[in-house]
Every structure is written in C-alpha cells, then in structure tokens.
C-alpha cells in the first residue's frame, strides 16, 4: 500500500514524510483492518513529525483521525463494509488504576494511533476493534475526520472546563478544535468570546456565531466563566487566566506547550481560579460527541490534500494556512 512514513523527525518545511510503498498491515486478533477513506491532520501530527513528541518507533505512519471501512476482522458491531472512526486513543490496558477508576484517558499504558502504532496517512490501517466508533450516516467521510480528534478533544475540553449552558466561554486560538467546539457551545446557548491571531480565523469565528472576536493581544470585554486555550503557547494560557472571573476555569487543550511564563498568583490564580490540562479522551467522550455532532448537524470546514501532499498538509496546519481542518484522502 501507499503510505506516508516518518523516518526521522525534522521541521516540516524539510518534508520529513516519505510517501512510499510499504507492506499492507496484517490482521491481528481483536483488531479490524480498515481501508482508509480519509484521515484528518491534527496539530499533534506536527509535534510527532517535528520531534517535539519523541519518536516511539522508527518508520511511523502518522494520522489519528481516520474514517475507514472494515475490510477484514469484522465484529458484530462493525461488520464488513461498516464505516468507523479511529481516534488518538488506540487502546488501553484496561487493568491499570486509572482504567479501573473509569479514567481511561489517563491510562498508564495507552496505545496512540499514528504514534505508538501506525496511523491513517496510508491506504490501509489496523485498529483495535473495541476502540473504533461506528459513524452515524449523517456524518460523511471528509467532514467526520476532524471530529475524531479535534472535535472529541474540543468537546472533552468543554467538559474539563465545566461549561454549563448559557455561560460565557472564551476560546483562545481558533483552529480545527475551536471551530468545532463553538458549534457545541452555540447549541448549549453559551456566549462565546474568541481571541485569535489571523484575520481569516477571526472572520470564521464571527461567521460561526461568536459574541466577540479579537486579536491575541485583545482582552474579552467581560469576565469569562470558562476559557479553553488551543495554542501551544504559555503566553496564551496566561492571557486566558487573566480573563477569568473568580472561580473560573482555564482548560489547556495542548499536548505540548512552549513554556509557562512566570505569573502573578495574587491577581491571576487567587480566587479559586483553576488551571487544568486536557489529556487524551475516553471512548465515552467520543461516543457522546459523535452523537451530538450528528444531532446538531455539525459540518466542519475542510481542505482536502492527496496522500502525496501529506507534507504540504502539515505545513499548512503549522502556518495556520487552513481554515477549519486539513484532511488527507489516500
Ligand atoms: Zn490503563
Ligand atoms: Zn489529534
């Protein structure tokens, strides 16, 4: 099959992914073999390809927002031909203290799709049968891909931030995850304050129903109940913290941050403000979010790249040159 292989991590401008012919994945017990119909590009793929997340295995195939069709290893829930989604959490051990507490997103021995096992920048992919999600008809291939990580993790961020219907919620950064989260927030009748660099991102936020839109240096005009940050930047986290009311929560939706700058505890964190990270996702987050996405008719904006152009897709994500989400179609 044709696949995009990462031999050694490098800045994406140096085109570290080699598009080449490799052996098809072999079916293993407890797994389904999928023909990849589309695979979304996530900022985490960029961190993997550029080496901010250290390589787990040489020759990795990135990609963890896979829409695939079951072509081997069918189960009762996922018969041959079934259309399923695969996300970042490719498996857990089911036996560690976190799994036993129902916090599988924190599992001590997780498997990550496109990082510890090969992902979806390829024509075929193998996935654990108990970690794929049958996709509702209402979600087509291309538009379902960004839901599978950006969407689910954006949704989890809203849960971690404790968002309640009707609240004032800030979104700091407006990439793939935020532009899905705003649809959920609007469905929950929240007012949404978006702070982001990039004129086209601000225009998209306004078009999607933001109450207020500003640049990354502008402060929302009201105190926020909750804020979610999406940029891999500690400065943005501090800006979000500075916008909160007492008792408010910042949820950091970033697997990697450049640093956290020193900040004034008395002014920014005192008053029971909270700073929380968002780690991975649970299967329950995925199922709840996909059902909600189908119900509210969530249709993300997507830009399609062929598999040959996987490096270009990553570069576009890095440069914030994609409105909405980039999707690779093998
Ligand atoms: Zn576990
Ligand atoms: Zn992701």
Coordinates of C-alpha atoms and ligand atoms in Angstrom, one line a residue:
X1 CA 0.0 0.0 0.0
X2 CA 0.9 3.6 -0.3
X3 CA 1.8 5.3 3.0
X4 CA 3.5 8.4 4.4
X5 CA 6.4 7.3 6.6
X6 CA 8.3 9.3 9.1
X7 CA 11.9 8.1 9.2
X8 CA 13.4 10.8 11.4
X9 CA 11.7 13.9 12.8
X10 CA 12.6 17.2 11.2
X11 CA 11.0 20.6 10.7
X12 CA 8.1 20.0 8.3
X13 CA 9.5 22.5 5.8
X14 CA 12.2 19.9 5.1
X15 CA 9.5 17.4 4.1
X16 CA 10.2 14.6 6.6
X17 CA 7.4 12.3 5.4
X18 CA 8.3 10.0 2.6
X19 CA 5.4 8.8 0.5
X20 CA 6.3 5.3 -0.5
X21 CA 5.1 1.7 -1.0
X22 CA 5.0 -0.5 2.2
X23 CA 3.6 -3.9 3.1
X24 CA -0.2 -3.9 3.9
X25 CA -0.9 -4.2 7.7
X26 CA -1.7 -7.8 8.7
X27 CA -4.8 -8.6 10.6
X28 CA -4.3 -9.4 14.3
X29 CA -6.7 -10.9 16.8
X30 CA -9.0 -8.3 18.4
X31 CA -8.4 -5.9 15.5
X32 CA -10.2 -4.7 12.4
X33 CA -8.5 -4.0 9.1
X34 CA -9.7 -0.7 7.6
X35 CA -9.5 0.7 4.1
X36 CA -8.8 4.4 4.9
X37 CA -11.4 6.6 3.2
X38 CA -10.0 9.8 4.7
X39 CA -7.7 10.9 7.6
X40 CA -7.7 14.3 9.3
X41 CA -4.5 16.2 10.0
X42 CA -4.1 17.2 13.7
X43 CA -1.6 19.6 15.3
X44 CA -0.3 16.6 17.3
X45 CA 0.8 15.0 14.0
X46 CA 3.0 18.1 13.6
X47 CA 4.5 17.6 17.0
X48 CA 5.3 14.0 16.1
X49 CA 6.7 14.8 12.7
X50 CA 8.9 17.6 14.1
X51 CA 10.0 15.6 17.1
X52 CA 8.5 17.6 19.9
X53 CA 7.0 14.3 20.9
X54 CA 9.9 11.9 20.9
X55 CA 9.7 9.0 18.4
X56 CA 8.2 5.8 19.8
X57 CA 9.2 3.7 16.7
X58 CA 11.1 4.3 13.5
X59 CA 9.1 4.4 10.3
X60 CA 5.9 5.6 11.9
X61 CA 2.8 6.4 9.8
X62 CA 1.1 9.4 11.4
X63 CA -2.6 10.1 11.4
X64 CA -5.2 9.6 14.1
X65 CA -8.5 10.9 12.7
X66 CA -9.3 8.0 10.5
X67 CA -12.5 7.3 8.7
X68 CA -12.2 3.7 7.4
X69 CA -14.3 0.9 6.1
X70 CA -14.0 -2.5 7.7
X71 CA -12.4 -4.9 5.1
X72 CA -11.3 -7.7 7.5
X73 CA -11.8 -8.9 11.0
X74 CA -15.5 -8.0 11.2
X75 CA -17.3 -8.0 14.6
X76 CA -21.0 -7.8 15.4
X77 CA -20.8 -4.1 16.0
X78 CA -18.5 -3.5 13.0
X79 CA -19.5 -5.9 10.1
X80 CA -17.6 -5.9 6.8
X81 CA -18.2 -2.6 5.0
X82 CA -19.1 -0.7 8.2
X83 CA -17.8 2.8 8.3
X84 CA -16.0 3.5 11.5
X85 CA -13.9 6.3 13.1
X86 CA -10.5 5.8 14.8
X87 CA -9.1 8.4 17.2
X88 CA -5.9 9.2 19.1
X89 CA -6.6 6.7 21.8
X90 CA -5.9 3.5 20.0
X91 CA -6.1 1.3 23.1
X92 CA -5.6 1.0 26.8
X93 CA -4.5 -1.9 29.1
X94 CA -7.8 -1.9 30.9
X95 CA -6.0 -3.0 34.1
X96 CA -4.1 0.0 35.5
X97 CA -5.5 2.0 38.4
X98 CA -6.8 4.8 36.0
X99 CA -8.6 2.4 33.7
X100 CA -10.2 0.8 36.8
X101 CA -11.3 4.2 38.0
X102 CA -13.0 4.8 34.6
X103 CA -10.3 7.4 33.7
X104 CA -9.0 5.6 30.6
X105 CA -7.8 8.9 29.2
X106 CA -5.1 8.7 31.9
X107 CA -4.1 5.0 31.3
X108 CA -0.6 4.1 32.3
X109 CA 0.0 2.0 29.2
X110 CA -2.0 3.5 26.4
X111 CA -1.6 3.0 22.7
X112 CA -1.8 6.1 20.5
X113 CA -2.8 5.9 16.9
X114 CA -0.2 7.3 14.5
X115 CA 2.3 7.5 17.3
X116 CA 2.9 4.2 19.0
X117 CA 1.0 2.2 16.3
X118 CA 0.8 3.1 12.6
X119 CA -2.0 5.6 11.7
X120 CA -4.1 6.7 8.8
X121 CA -1.8 8.5 6.4
X122 CA -2.0 5.4 4.3
X123 CA -4.3 3.3 2.2
X124 CA -5.0 0.7 5.0
X125 CA -4.8 0.8 8.8
X126 CA -5.2 -1.7 11.6
X127 CA -7.3 -0.6 14.7
X128 CA -8.4 -2.3 17.9
X129 CA -11.9 -3.5 17.3
X130 CA -13.0 -2.1 20.8
X131 CA -11.6 1.3 20.0
X132 CA -13.4 2.1 16.8
X133 CA -16.6 4.1 16.6
X134 CA -19.4 3.3 14.1
X135 CA -20.2 6.5 12.4
X136 CA -23.7 7.9 12.1
X137 CA -25.0 8.3 8.5
X138 CA -25.3 12.0 9.0
X139 CA -21.5 12.3 9.2
X140 CA -19.9 11.9 5.8
X141 CA -16.2 10.8 5.4
X142 CA -14.5 14.1 4.9
X143 CA -16.5 16.0 7.5
X144 CA -16.3 13.3 10.1
X145 CA -12.4 13.2 10.1
X146 CA -11.8 16.4 12.1
X147 CA -14.4 15.4 14.6
X148 CA -12.4 12.3 15.6
X149 CA -9.6 14.2 17.5
X150 CA -10.1 17.9 17.2
X151 CA -13.8 17.5 17.8
X152 CA -13.7 14.9 20.6
X153 CA -10.9 16.6 22.4
X154 CA -12.5 20.0 22.0
X155 CA -15.7 18.5 23.5
X156 CA -13.7 17.0 26.3
X157 CA -12.1 20.4 27.0
X158 CA -15.6 21.9 27.4
X159 CA -16.3 19.1 29.9
X160 CA -13.0 19.6 31.8
X161 CA -13.6 23.3 31.9
X162 CA -17.0 22.5 33.4
X163 CA -19.0 24.5 30.9
X164 CA -22.7 24.9 31.8
X165 CA -25.5 26.0 29.4
X166 CA -25.7 29.8 28.9
X167 CA -22.2 30.6 30.3
X168 CA -19.6 33.0 28.9
X169 CA -16.8 30.9 27.4
X170 CA -13.6 32.1 25.9
X171 CA -11.8 30.2 23.1
X172 CA -8.1 31.3 22.8
X173 CA -6.9 30.3 19.3
X174 CA -9.3 29.3 16.6
X175 CA -8.0 26.3 14.7
X176 CA -9.6 22.9 14.0
X177 CA -10.6 22.1 17.6
X178 CA -12.1 25.5 18.4
X179 CA -14.2 25.8 15.3
X180 CA -15.9 22.6 16.3
X181 CA -16.2 23.5 20.0
X182 CA -18.0 26.7 19.1
X183 CA -20.8 24.7 17.4
X184 CA -21.3 22.7 20.6
X185 CA -21.2 25.9 22.7
X186 CA -23.8 27.6 20.5
X187 CA -26.1 24.5 20.8
X188 CA -25.7 24.9 24.6
X189 CA -26.7 28.6 24.3
X190 CA -23.4 29.8 25.6
X191 CA -21.9 33.2 24.6
X192 CA -18.5 32.7 23.0
X193 CA -15.5 35.1 23.1
X194 CA -12.8 34.3 20.6
X195 CA -9.3 35.6 20.8
X196 CA -7.0 34.6 17.9
X197 CA -4.3 35.8 15.6
X198 CA -5.1 35.5 11.9
X199 CA -7.8 37.6 10.2
X200 CA -9.4 34.7 8.4
X201 CA -9.8 32.8 11.8
X202 CA -11.5 35.8 13.3
X203 CA -13.8 36.1 10.3
X204 CA -14.7 32.4 10.6
X205 CA -15.3 32.8 14.4
X206 CA -17.7 35.7 13.7
X207 CA -19.5 33.8 11.0
X208 CA -19.9 30.8 13.4
X209 CA -21.7 33.0 15.9
X210 CA -19.0 34.3 18.3
X211 CA -20.4 37.1 20.5
X212 CA -17.0 38.9 20.5
X213 CA -13.9 38.4 18.4
X214 CA -10.4 39.9 19.0
X215 CA -6.8 39.5 18.2
X216 CA -4.5 37.5 20.5
X217 CA -3.5 40.7 22.4
X218 CA -7.0 42.0 22.9
X219 CA -8.9 41.1 26.1
X220 CA -12.5 39.9 26.0
X221 CA -14.8 42.8 27.2
X222 CA -16.4 40.7 30.0
X223 CA -15.1 38.3 32.7
X224 CA -15.3 34.7 31.5
X225 CA -16.8 31.7 33.3
X226 CA -14.6 29.3 31.4
X227 CA -11.8 29.5 28.9
X228 CA -10.2 27.0 26.6
X229 CA -6.7 27.5 25.1
X230 CA -5.7 25.8 21.9
X231 CA -2.3 27.3 21.0
X232 CA 0.9 25.5 22.1
X233 CA 1.8 28.8 23.9
X234 CA 2.1 29.5 27.6
X235 CA 1.5 33.2 27.0
X236 CA -1.9 32.4 25.7
X237 CA -2.7 30.4 28.9
X238 CA -1.8 33.4 31.0
X239 CA -4.0 35.7 28.7
X240 CA -6.9 33.2 29.3
X241 CA -6.3 33.2 33.0
X242 CA -6.3 37.0 33.1
X243 CA -9.8 37.0 31.5
X244 CA -11.5 34.8 34.1
X245 CA -14.0 35.6 36.8
X246 CA -13.3 34.3 40.3
X247 CA -13.9 30.5 40.4
X248 CA -13.5 30.3 36.6
X249 CA -11.5 27.5 34.9
X250 CA -8.9 27.5 32.1
X251 CA -8.7 24.2 30.3
X252 CA -5.5 23.8 28.2
X253 CA -6.1 21.9 25.1
X254 CA -2.5 21.3 24.0
X255 CA -0.4 18.2 24.3
X256 CA 2.8 20.4 24.2
X257 CA 3.4 24.0 25.5
X258 CA 6.5 26.0 24.8
X259 CA 6.7 27.0 28.5
X260 CA 4.6 28.6 31.2
X261 CA 5.8 32.1 31.9
X262 CA 6.0 33.4 35.5
X263 CA 2.7 35.0 36.5
X264 CA 1.2 36.9 39.4
X265 CA -0.6 34.4 41.6
X266 CA -2.4 37.1 43.7
X267 CA -4.0 38.6 40.7
X268 CA -4.5 35.7 38.3
X269 CA -5.0 32.5 40.2
X270 CA -6.2 33.5 43.7
X271 CA -10.0 33.5 44.0
X272 CA -10.3 29.8 43.2
X273 CA -9.5 30.2 39.6
X274 CA -8.3 26.9 38.1
X275 CA -5.8 25.9 35.5
X276 CA -6.3 22.4 34.1
X277 CA -4.8 20.4 31.3
X278 CA -6.9 18.2 29.0
X279 CA -5.3 14.8 28.4
X280 CA -6.4 12.5 25.6
X281 CA -10.0 11.3 25.6
X282 CA -12.3 8.5 26.7
X283 CA -14.4 6.3 24.5
X284 CA -17.4 7.8 26.2
X285 CA -16.3 11.3 25.1
X286 CA -16.1 10.0 21.6
X287 CA -19.5 8.3 21.5
X288 CA -21.2 11.3 23.2
X289 CA -19.6 13.8 20.9
X290 CA -20.3 11.9 17.7
X291 CA -23.9 11.5 18.6
X292 CA -24.2 15.2 19.4
X293 CA -22.4 16.2 16.2
X294 CA -24.9 14.1 14.2
X295 CA -27.8 15.6 16.1
X296 CA -26.8 19.3 15.6
X297 CA -25.6 18.7 12.0
X298 CA -22.0 19.7 12.7
X299 CA -20.3 20.2 9.4
X300 CA -16.7 21.4 9.8
X301 CA -14.9 23.3 7.1
X302 CA -12.3 21.1 5.5
X303 CA -9.5 21.4 2.9
X304 CA -8.6 18.2 1.1
X305 CA -5.0 17.1 0.4
X306 CA -3.9 13.9 -1.5
X307 CA -1.6 11.5 0.4
X308 CA 1.3 12.6 -1.9
X309 CA 0.9 16.1 -0.3
X310 CA 1.0 15.0 3.3
X311 CA 4.0 17.3 4.0
X312 CA 2.1 20.2 2.5
X313 CA -0.9 19.5 4.6
X314 CA 1.2 19.6 7.8
X315 CA 3.0 22.7 6.6
X316 CA -0.4 24.4 6.1
X317 CA -1.5 23.4 9.6
X318 CA 1.8 24.7 11.0
X319 CA 1.4 28.1 9.2
X320 CA -2.3 28.4 10.2
X321 CA -3.0 28.5 6.4
X322 CA -6.0 26.2 6.6
X323 CA -9.4 27.5 7.7
X324 CA -11.0 24.7 9.6
X325 CA -9.3 21.3 9.1
X326 CA -6.9 19.6 6.7
X327 CA -7.9 16.2 5.5
X328 CA -5.8 13.6 3.6
X329 CA -7.5 11.3 1.1
X330 CA -5.3 8.4 0.1
Ligands
LIG1 ZN1 -4.9 1.6 31.9
LIG2 ZN1 -5.2 14.9 17.4

